[in-house]
Amino acid sequence: MSKLSNAPAQLVTVLYGDWSEFAQSPENQDRLADFQHELDQSITAIATAGGNLMLRQPYAFMAFWGTEEALENEAKRAVRFALKLRDISQAFATNNVLPLKLVLTTGDVRSLPAAASGKGETVYKGDAIDLCRRVPALIPDGGVAISEDTFRRVEGIFSIRPLAQIPVLGKSEPVSIYRVLFEKAVHFRIVQHGIEGITTRLVGRELEIKQFRDAYEITTDERENHLITVIG
């Protein structure tokens, strides 16, 4: 286990995987053992991908990236690993519905040791943990979804589409959730200015920003030129 278990709050990228709906469906029982075997083999490779497996349940797992050292590319490595798991699960898809729902969030996480948690195991707390447990409901067809904080760290590296916005307790604005499609052949990292963890928004320019993002995604995905004129 990582050093996080005895540490104060630490900024990490959380990967949460859930396949409970697939596992509990009667029509999938004949394939469940094979799927579990494939998934278990992949989960054991989390450490090789730079992550730490923090929680393993019958039909879910949780892993952290950034517990040992806060590296800039931790979120990228976590998303890349999630896409590999998604691809493995495609062999078990039914009617284009994947059995595995994968959610990534980034934020401060605190741990409550087993002796103090009253649950016999270490409990991890934080907005990032709470959020990643809520997002699977937004992707009934499975796949990979990321929070806004994770999105800012991997924008330009993966092909990403807006998915939804959900309210979060203690935040004045809803949090944006995105779906990750694939890693781009050519990375174009978008540099974020300002204070880490604080988003500076352009007030009243949501439509224009969306048009910029959409044009950028189409340009990089389809390799077609687009002209945008900014006035003022």
Coordinates of C-alpha atoms in Angstrom, one line a residue:
M1 CA 0.0 0.0 0.0
S2 CA 1.0 3.6 -0.5
K3 CA 2.3 6.2 2.0
L4 CA -1.1 7.9 1.7
S5 CA -2.5 5.7 4.5
N6 CA -0.5 7.6 7.1
A7 CA -0.5 11.0 5.4
P8 CA -2.7 14.1 5.6
A9 CA -4.8 15.2 2.6
Q10 CA -3.0 14.7 -0.6
L11 CA -3.8 15.6 -4.2
V12 CA -4.4 12.5 -6.2
T13 CA -6.1 11.2 -9.3
V14 CA -8.7 8.6 -8.4
L15 CA -9.8 5.8 -10.8
Y16 CA -13.0 4.0 -9.8
G17 CA -14.2 1.0 -11.7
D18 CA -17.7 -0.5 -11.3
W19 CA -19.2 -3.6 -13.0
S20 CA -21.9 -4.4 -10.5
E21 CA -24.8 -4.1 -13.0
F22 CA -23.1 -6.5 -15.4
A23 CA -22.3 -8.9 -12.6
Q24 CA -25.8 -8.9 -11.1
S25 CA -27.6 -9.4 -14.4
P26 CA -28.9 -13.0 -14.9
E27 CA -28.1 -13.0 -18.6
N28 CA -24.4 -12.4 -17.9
Q29 CA -23.7 -15.2 -15.4
D30 CA -22.3 -17.5 -18.0
R31 CA -19.7 -14.8 -19.0
L32 CA -19.0 -13.3 -15.6
A33 CA -16.2 -15.7 -14.6
D34 CA -14.3 -15.0 -17.8
F35 CA -14.8 -11.3 -17.5
Q36 CA -13.6 -11.3 -13.9
H37 CA -10.5 -13.3 -14.8
E38 CA -9.6 -10.8 -17.6
L39 CA -10.2 -7.8 -15.3
D40 CA -8.3 -9.2 -12.4
Q41 CA -5.2 -9.8 -14.5
S42 CA -5.4 -6.2 -15.7
I43 CA -6.0 -4.7 -12.2
T44 CA -2.8 -6.4 -11.0
A45 CA -0.9 -4.2 -13.5
I46 CA -2.0 -1.0 -11.8
A47 CA 1.3 -0.6 -10.1
T48 CA 3.2 -1.0 -13.4
A49 CA 1.1 1.9 -14.7
G50 CA 2.1 4.1 -11.8
G51 CA -0.9 3.7 -9.7
N52 CA -1.8 2.2 -6.3
L53 CA -4.7 -0.2 -5.7
M54 CA -6.4 1.2 -2.6
L55 CA -9.7 -0.7 -2.6
R56 CA -10.9 -4.0 -4.1
Q57 CA -14.5 -5.2 -3.8
P58 CA -16.3 -8.0 -5.5
Y59 CA -17.6 -5.8 -8.3
A60 CA -15.6 -2.6 -7.9
F61 CA -12.1 -1.2 -7.3
M62 CA -10.4 2.1 -6.6
A63 CA -6.9 3.1 -7.4
F64 CA -4.9 6.3 -6.9
W65 CA -2.2 8.0 -9.0
G66 CA 0.1 10.5 -7.3
T67 CA 0.3 9.0 -3.9
E68 CA 4.1 8.6 -3.9
E69 CA 5.1 11.6 -5.9
A70 CA 3.0 14.4 -7.4
L71 CA 4.0 14.2 -11.0
E72 CA 2.4 16.3 -13.7
N73 CA 1.6 13.3 -15.9
E74 CA -0.2 11.2 -13.2
A75 CA -3.6 12.0 -14.5
K76 CA -2.5 11.1 -18.1
R77 CA -1.2 7.8 -16.9
A78 CA -4.4 7.1 -15.0
V79 CA -6.7 7.9 -18.0
R80 CA -4.5 5.9 -20.3
F81 CA -4.8 2.9 -18.0
A82 CA -8.6 3.3 -17.8
L83 CA -8.8 3.3 -21.6
K84 CA -6.9 0.0 -21.6
L85 CA -9.4 -1.5 -19.2
R86 CA -12.3 -0.2 -21.3
D87 CA -10.8 -1.9 -24.4
I88 CA -10.5 -5.2 -22.6
S89 CA -14.2 -5.0 -21.5
Q90 CA -15.4 -4.5 -25.1
A91 CA -15.1 -8.2 -25.8
F92 CA -18.0 -8.7 -23.2
A93 CA -20.2 -5.9 -24.5
T94 CA -23.9 -6.5 -25.3
N95 CA -25.7 -4.3 -27.7
N96 CA -22.9 -1.7 -27.5
V97 CA -23.2 -1.6 -23.7
L98 CA -19.8 -2.2 -22.0
P99 CA -19.8 -4.1 -18.7
L100 CA -17.3 -1.7 -17.1
K101 CA -17.9 1.9 -15.9
L102 CA -14.7 3.8 -15.2
V103 CA -14.6 7.2 -13.6
L104 CA -11.6 9.4 -12.9
T105 CA -11.5 12.4 -10.6
T106 CA -8.7 14.6 -9.2
G107 CA -8.6 16.3 -5.8
D108 CA -7.5 16.1 -2.2
V109 CA -8.1 12.8 -0.4
R110 CA -7.8 12.0 3.3
S111 CA -7.6 8.6 4.8
L112 CA -9.1 7.2 8.0
P113 CA -7.1 4.1 9.2
A114 CA -8.9 0.9 9.8
A115 CA -8.5 1.2 13.6
A116 CA -10.3 4.5 13.6
S117 CA -12.8 3.9 10.8
G118 CA -14.9 1.3 12.6
K119 CA -15.2 -0.6 9.4
G120 CA -12.2 -2.9 9.6
E121 CA -10.5 -1.2 6.6
T122 CA -9.0 2.1 5.7
V123 CA -11.6 4.6 4.6
Y124 CA -10.8 7.3 2.0
K125 CA -12.6 10.6 2.1
G126 CA -12.8 13.7 -0.1
D127 CA -14.8 15.4 -2.8
A128 CA -12.9 13.3 -5.4
I129 CA -14.0 10.1 -3.8
D130 CA -17.7 11.1 -3.4
L131 CA -17.8 12.3 -7.0
C132 CA -16.3 9.2 -8.6
R133 CA -19.0 7.1 -6.9
R134 CA -21.8 9.2 -8.3
V135 CA -20.7 9.4 -12.0
P136 CA -21.2 5.8 -13.0
A137 CA -25.0 6.5 -13.1
L138 CA -24.2 9.0 -15.9
I139 CA -22.6 6.3 -18.2
P140 CA -25.2 3.5 -18.4
D141 CA -23.5 2.2 -21.5
G142 CA -20.1 2.0 -19.8
G143 CA -16.8 3.6 -20.8
V144 CA -14.5 6.2 -19.3
A145 CA -15.7 9.5 -17.7
I146 CA -13.6 12.2 -16.0
S147 CA -14.3 15.1 -13.8
E148 CA -13.5 18.7 -14.6
D149 CA -10.4 18.7 -12.5
T150 CA -9.0 15.7 -14.3
F151 CA -10.1 17.2 -17.7
R152 CA -7.9 20.3 -17.1
R153 CA -4.9 18.0 -16.6
V154 CA -5.3 15.9 -19.8
E155 CA -7.0 18.3 -22.2
G156 CA -5.3 18.1 -25.6
I157 CA -4.0 14.6 -24.9
F158 CA -7.2 12.6 -25.3
S159 CA -10.3 13.1 -27.5
I160 CA -12.9 14.2 -25.0
R161 CA -16.6 15.1 -25.2
P162 CA -18.8 16.9 -22.6
L163 CA -21.2 14.5 -20.9
A164 CA -23.1 16.2 -18.1
Q165 CA -23.0 18.6 -15.2
I166 CA -23.9 17.5 -11.7
P167 CA -24.3 19.6 -8.5
V168 CA -21.8 19.0 -5.7
L169 CA -22.4 19.9 -2.1
G170 CA -20.3 22.9 -1.1
K171 CA -19.8 24.2 -4.6
S172 CA -21.7 27.2 -6.1
E173 CA -21.6 25.8 -9.6
P174 CA -22.2 22.3 -11.0
V175 CA -19.2 20.2 -11.9
S176 CA -18.7 19.3 -15.5
I177 CA -18.2 15.6 -16.4
Y178 CA -16.6 14.5 -19.7
R179 CA -16.4 11.2 -21.7
V180 CA -13.0 10.1 -22.9
L181 CA -13.0 8.5 -26.3
F182 CA -9.4 7.8 -27.2
E183 CA -5.8 9.1 -26.9
K184 CA -4.8 11.4 -29.7
A185 CA -2.0 10.5 -32.0
V186 CA -0.6 14.0 -31.7
H187 CA -0.7 15.6 -28.2
F188 CA -1.5 19.3 -28.0
R189 CA -1.2 20.1 -24.3
I190 CA -3.3 23.1 -23.2
V191 CA -1.4 25.1 -20.6
Q192 CA -3.4 26.3 -17.7
H193 CA -2.4 29.6 -16.2
G194 CA -3.2 30.9 -12.7
I195 CA -3.3 29.1 -9.4
E196 CA -3.4 25.3 -9.4
G197 CA -6.9 24.0 -8.5
I198 CA -8.6 27.3 -9.1
T199 CA -10.5 27.8 -12.4
T200 CA -10.9 31.3 -13.8
R201 CA -14.0 31.4 -15.8
L202 CA -15.0 33.8 -18.6
V203 CA -18.3 35.2 -17.5
G204 CA -21.0 35.1 -20.1
R205 CA -18.9 33.4 -22.7
E206 CA -20.0 29.7 -22.2
L207 CA -21.3 29.4 -25.8
E208 CA -18.2 30.9 -27.4
I209 CA -15.9 28.6 -25.3
K210 CA -17.9 25.6 -26.3
Q211 CA -17.6 26.6 -30.0
F212 CA -13.8 26.9 -29.5
R213 CA -13.6 23.5 -27.9
D214 CA -15.8 21.8 -30.5
A215 CA -13.8 23.3 -33.4
Y216 CA -10.6 22.2 -31.7
E217 CA -11.8 18.6 -31.2
I218 CA -13.0 18.3 -34.8
T219 CA -9.7 19.8 -36.1
T220 CA -7.6 17.3 -34.2
D221 CA -9.8 14.3 -34.7
E222 CA -10.7 14.7 -38.3
R223 CA -7.6 16.6 -39.4
E224 CA -9.7 19.3 -41.1
N225 CA -8.9 23.0 -41.1
H226 CA -11.3 25.4 -39.3
L227 CA -11.1 29.2 -39.2
I228 CA -12.3 31.1 -36.1
T229 CA -12.3 34.9 -36.0
V230 CA -12.1 36.6 -32.6
I231 CA -13.2 40.2 -32.5
G232 CA -12.8 42.5 -29.6

